[in-house]
Amino acid sequence: MANVEAMAAGLPVATTSLEDIRTYLTNGHNGLLARVGDPRDLADKLAMVLENPQLRRQLGQQAREDVRATFTWDEQARRLERFCYETFDLDEPKSTRESQPISTTG
């Protein structure tokens, strides 16, 4: 979660290339990914960000744009729902109709 928060703040992220991180961070596009278990590679990625202000701005700006487009409330609700169905081995609801708000007029 800290990576996504940093990205939302427009900060460049350099981290290890774990599978779940690769779902939202693309090496060289909106952050830098180092090989898992390779501290030298991570140090090199951090040095790249620290030594190159233009790269730092570019990665940070793209990260912010990507987070704003990807991590909407609706998308997070869908992800949570999917997680619950998978985790608790639940059947998907039969209806594909989107729910509508209950009328408050009477």
JSON list of C-alpha atoms in Angstrom, two decimals:
[
{"chain": "A", "resi": 1, "resn": "MET", "atom": "CA", "xyz": [0.00, 0.00, 0.00]},
{"chain": "A", "resi": 2, "resn": "ALA", "atom": "CA", "xyz": [2.89, 2.38, 0.70]},
{"chain": "A", "resi": 3, "resn": "ASN", "atom": "CA", "xyz": [3.94, 2.14, -2.95]},
{"chain": "A", "resi": 4, "resn": "VAL", "atom": "CA", "xyz": [0.49, 3.18, -4.18]},
{"chain": "A", "resi": 5, "resn": "GLU", "atom": "CA", "xyz": [0.34, 6.03, -1.66]},
{"chain": "A", "resi": 6, "resn": "ALA", "atom": "CA", "xyz": [3.72, 7.30, -2.84]},
{"chain": "A", "resi": 7, "resn": "MET", "atom": "CA", "xyz": [2.63, 7.02, -6.46]},
{"chain": "A", "resi": 8, "resn": "ALA", "atom": "CA", "xyz": [-0.60, 8.92, -5.72]},
{"chain": "A", "resi": 9, "resn": "ALA", "atom": "CA", "xyz": [1.51, 11.70, -4.21]},
{"chain": "A", "resi": 10, "resn": "GLY", "atom": "CA", "xyz": [3.53, 11.91, -7.43]},
{"chain": "A", "resi": 11, "resn": "LEU", "atom": "CA", "xyz": [6.65, 10.37, -5.95]},
{"chain": "A", "resi": 12, "resn": "PRO", "atom": "CA", "xyz": [8.82, 7.98, -7.96]},
{"chain": "A", "resi": 13, "resn": "VAL", "atom": "CA", "xyz": [8.92, 4.43, -6.64]},
{"chain": "A", "resi": 14, "resn": "ALA", "atom": "CA", "xyz": [11.86, 2.03, -6.84]},
{"chain": "A", "resi": 15, "resn": "THR", "atom": "CA", "xyz": [11.06, -1.37, -5.37]},
{"chain": "A", "resi": 16, "resn": "THR", "atom": "CA", "xyz": [11.46, -5.10, -5.93]},
{"chain": "A", "resi": 17, "resn": "SER", "atom": "CA", "xyz": [9.65, -6.79, -8.78]},
{"chain": "A", "resi": 18, "resn": "LEU", "atom": "CA", "xyz": [7.09, -8.81, -6.84]},
{"chain": "A", "resi": 19, "resn": "GLU", "atom": "CA", "xyz": [4.12, -10.21, -8.74]},
{"chain": "A", "resi": 20, "resn": "ASP", "atom": "CA", "xyz": [1.46, -8.12, -6.99]},
{"chain": "A", "resi": 21, "resn": "ILE", "atom": "CA", "xyz": [3.50, -4.93, -7.46]},
{"chain": "A", "resi": 22, "resn": "ARG", "atom": "CA", "xyz": [3.79, -5.60, -11.20]},
{"chain": "A", "resi": 23, "resn": "THR", "atom": "CA", "xyz": [-0.01, -5.35, -11.44]},
{"chain": "A", "resi": 24, "resn": "TYR", "atom": "CA", "xyz": [0.23, -1.57, -11.03]},
{"chain": "A", "resi": 25, "resn": "LEU", "atom": "CA", "xyz": [3.89, -0.63, -11.49]},
{"chain": "A", "resi": 26, "resn": "THR", "atom": "CA", "xyz": [5.68, -1.00, -14.83]},
{"chain": "A", "resi": 27, "resn": "ASN", "atom": "CA", "xyz": [9.46, -0.74, -14.89]},
{"chain": "A", "resi": 28, "resn": "GLY", "atom": "CA", "xyz": [10.58, 2.47, -16.58]},
{"chain": "A", "resi": 29, "resn": "HIS", "atom": "CA", "xyz": [7.00, 3.68, -17.11]},
{"chain": "A", "resi": 30, "resn": "ASN", "atom": "CA", "xyz": [5.70, 4.68, -13.69]},
{"chain": "A", "resi": 31, "resn": "GLY", "atom": "CA", "xyz": [8.46, 3.38, -11.43]},
{"chain": "A", "resi": 32, "resn": "LEU", "atom": "CA", "xyz": [11.56, 1.22, -11.31]},
{"chain": "A", "resi": 33, "resn": "LEU", "atom": "CA", "xyz": [11.60, -2.49, -10.50]},
{"chain": "A", "resi": 34, "resn": "ALA", "atom": "CA", "xyz": [14.63, -4.31, -9.16]},
{"chain": "A", "resi": 35, "resn": "ARG", "atom": "CA", "xyz": [15.20, -8.05, -9.29]},
{"chain": "A", "resi": 36, "resn": "VAL", "atom": "CA", "xyz": [13.90, -9.87, -6.21]},
{"chain": "A", "resi": 37, "resn": "GLY", "atom": "CA", "xyz": [16.72, -10.78, -3.83]},
{"chain": "A", "resi": 38, "resn": "ASP", "atom": "CA", "xyz": [19.21, -8.46, -5.55]},
{"chain": "A", "resi": 39, "resn": "PRO", "atom": "CA", "xyz": [20.05, -5.57, -3.20]},
{"chain": "A", "resi": 40, "resn": "ARG", "atom": "CA", "xyz": [22.65, -4.22, -5.65]},
{"chain": "A", "resi": 41, "resn": "ASP", "atom": "CA", "xyz": [19.99, -3.89, -8.37]},
{"chain": "A", "resi": 42, "resn": "LEU", "atom": "CA", "xyz": [17.68, -2.09, -5.94]},
{"chain": "A", "resi": 43, "resn": "ALA", "atom": "CA", "xyz": [20.52, 0.26, -4.93]},
{"chain": "A", "resi": 44, "resn": "ASP", "atom": "CA", "xyz": [21.19, 0.97, -8.62]},
{"chain": "A", "resi": 45, "resn": "LYS", "atom": "CA", "xyz": [17.51, 1.79, -9.22]},
{"chain": "A", "resi": 46, "resn": "LEU", "atom": "CA", "xyz": [17.45, 4.12, -6.21]},
{"chain": "A", "resi": 47, "resn": "ALA", "atom": "CA", "xyz": [20.62, 5.84, -7.43]},
{"chain": "A", "resi": 48, "resn": "MET", "atom": "CA", "xyz": [19.02, 6.36, -10.86]},
{"chain": "A", "resi": 49, "resn": "VAL", "atom": "CA", "xyz": [16.08, 8.16, -9.27]},
{"chain": "A", "resi": 50, "resn": "LEU", "atom": "CA", "xyz": [18.25, 10.24, -6.94]},
{"chain": "A", "resi": 51, "resn": "GLU", "atom": "CA", "xyz": [20.74, 11.28, -9.61]},
{"chain": "A", "resi": 52, "resn": "ASN", "atom": "CA", "xyz": [18.31, 12.09, -12.42]},
{"chain": "A", "resi": 53, "resn": "PRO", "atom": "CA", "xyz": [15.77, 14.85, -11.64]},
{"chain": "A", "resi": 54, "resn": "GLN", "atom": "CA", "xyz": [14.10, 14.54, -15.05]},
{"chain": "A", "resi": 55, "resn": "LEU", "atom": "CA", "xyz": [13.55, 10.79, -14.60]},
{"chain": "A", "resi": 56, "resn": "ARG", "atom": "CA", "xyz": [12.31, 11.43, -11.06]},
{"chain": "A", "resi": 57, "resn": "ARG", "atom": "CA", "xyz": [9.71, 13.95, -12.32]},
{"chain": "A", "resi": 58, "resn": "GLN", "atom": "CA", "xyz": [8.67, 11.77, -15.26]},
{"chain": "A", "resi": 59, "resn": "LEU", "atom": "CA", "xyz": [8.17, 8.62, -13.17]},
{"chain": "A", "resi": 60, "resn": "GLY", "atom": "CA", "xyz": [6.38, 10.53, -10.42]},
{"chain": "A", "resi": 61, "resn": "GLN", "atom": "CA", "xyz": [4.00, 12.27, -12.81]},
{"chain": "A", "resi": 62, "resn": "GLN", "atom": "CA", "xyz": [3.17, 9.07, -14.67]},
{"chain": "A", "resi": 63, "resn": "ALA", "atom": "CA", "xyz": [2.73, 7.19, -11.39]},
{"chain": "A", "resi": 64, "resn": "ARG", "atom": "CA", "xyz": [0.24, 9.76, -10.15]},
{"chain": "A", "resi": 65, "resn": "GLU", "atom": "CA", "xyz": [-1.74, 9.68, -13.41]},
{"chain": "A", "resi": 66, "resn": "ASP", "atom": "CA", "xyz": [-1.84, 5.88, -13.42]},
{"chain": "A", "resi": 67, "resn": "VAL", "atom": "CA", "xyz": [-2.98, 5.65, -9.79]},
{"chain": "A", "resi": 68, "resn": "ARG", "atom": "CA", "xyz": [-5.72, 8.23, -10.34]},
{"chain": "A", "resi": 69, "resn": "ALA", "atom": "CA", "xyz": [-6.97, 6.29, -13.37]},
{"chain": "A", "resi": 70, "resn": "THR", "atom": "CA", "xyz": [-6.68, 2.81, -11.83]},
{"chain": "A", "resi": 71, "resn": "PHE", "atom": "CA", "xyz": [-7.47, 3.13, -8.14]},
{"chain": "A", "resi": 72, "resn": "THR", "atom": "CA", "xyz": [-10.94, 4.65, -8.28]},
{"chain": "A", "resi": 73, "resn": "TRP", "atom": "CA", "xyz": [-13.49, 3.90, -5.56]},
{"chain": "A", "resi": 74, "resn": "ASP", "atom": "CA", "xyz": [-15.53, 1.79, -7.99]},
{"chain": "A", "resi": 75, "resn": "GLU", "atom": "CA", "xyz": [-12.50, -0.25, -9.01]},
{"chain": "A", "resi": 76, "resn": "GLN", "atom": "CA", "xyz": [-11.46, -0.79, -5.40]},
{"chain": "A", "resi": 77, "resn": "ALA", "atom": "CA", "xyz": [-14.98, -1.96, -4.52]},
{"chain": "A", "resi": 78, "resn": "ARG", "atom": "CA", "xyz": [-14.86, -4.45, -7.42]},
{"chain": "A", "resi": 79, "resn": "ARG", "atom": "CA", "xyz": [-11.44, -5.71, -6.29]},
{"chain": "A", "resi": 80, "resn": "LEU", "atom": "CA", "xyz": [-12.65, -6.15, -2.71]},
{"chain": "A", "resi": 81, "resn": "GLU", "atom": "CA", "xyz": [-15.76, -7.97, -3.89]},
{"chain": "A", "resi": 82, "resn": "ARG", "atom": "CA", "xyz": [-13.67, -10.28, -6.10]},
{"chain": "A", "resi": 83, "resn": "PHE", "atom": "CA", "xyz": [-11.26, -10.90, -3.20]},
{"chain": "A", "resi": 84, "resn": "CYS", "atom": "CA", "xyz": [-14.14, -11.85, -0.88]},
{"chain": "A", "resi": 85, "resn": "TYR", "atom": "CA", "xyz": [-15.69, -14.25, -3.41]},
{"chain": "A", "resi": 86, "resn": "GLU", "atom": "CA", "xyz": [-12.33, -15.94, -4.00]},
{"chain": "A", "resi": 87, "resn": "THR", "atom": "CA", "xyz": [-11.20, -15.99, -0.36]},
{"chain": "A", "resi": 88, "resn": "PHE", "atom": "CA", "xyz": [-14.44, -17.31, 1.07]},
{"chain": "A", "resi": 89, "resn": "ASP", "atom": "CA", "xyz": [-15.14, -19.57, -1.94]},
{"chain": "A", "resi": 90, "resn": "LEU", "atom": "CA", "xyz": [-18.48, -17.91, -2.60]},
{"chain": "A", "resi": 91, "resn": "ASP", "atom": "CA", "xyz": [-20.55, -18.23, -5.75]},
{"chain": "A", "resi": 92, "resn": "GLU", "atom": "CA", "xyz": [-20.84, -15.11, -7.84]},
{"chain": "A", "resi": 93, "resn": "PRO", "atom": "CA", "xyz": [-24.29, -13.51, -7.68]},
{"chain": "A", "resi": 94, "resn": "LYS", "atom": "CA", "xyz": [-26.67, -14.72, -10.38]},
{"chain": "A", "resi": 95, "resn": "SER", "atom": "CA", "xyz": [-27.79, -11.22, -11.35]},
{"chain": "A", "resi": 96, "resn": "THR", "atom": "CA", "xyz": [-25.47, -9.15, -13.50]},
{"chain": "A", "resi": 97, "resn": "ARG", "atom": "CA", "xyz": [-27.73, -6.13, -13.18]},
{"chain": "A", "resi": 98, "resn": "GLU", "atom": "CA", "xyz": [-26.03, -3.21, -11.47]},
{"chain": "A", "resi": 99, "resn": "SER", "atom": "CA", "xyz": [-27.62, -2.18, -8.21]},
{"chain": "A", "resi": 100, "resn": "GLN", "atom": "CA", "xyz": [-29.51, 1.08, -8.08]},
{"chain": "A", "resi": 101, "resn": "PRO", "atom": "CA", "xyz": [-29.92, 3.39, -5.11]},
{"chain": "A", "resi": 102, "resn": "ILE", "atom": "CA", "xyz": [-33.12, 3.05, -3.12]},
{"chain": "A", "resi": 103, "resn": "SER", "atom": "CA", "xyz": [-35.51, 5.91, -3.72]},
{"chain": "A", "resi": 104, "resn": "THR", "atom": "CA", "xyz": [-35.75, 8.33, -0.81]},
{"chain": "A", "resi": 105, "resn": "THR", "atom": "CA", "xyz": [-38.98, 9.87, -2.06]},
{"chain": "A", "resi": 106, "resn": "GLY", "atom": "CA", "xyz": [-42.19, 8.48, -0.76]}
]
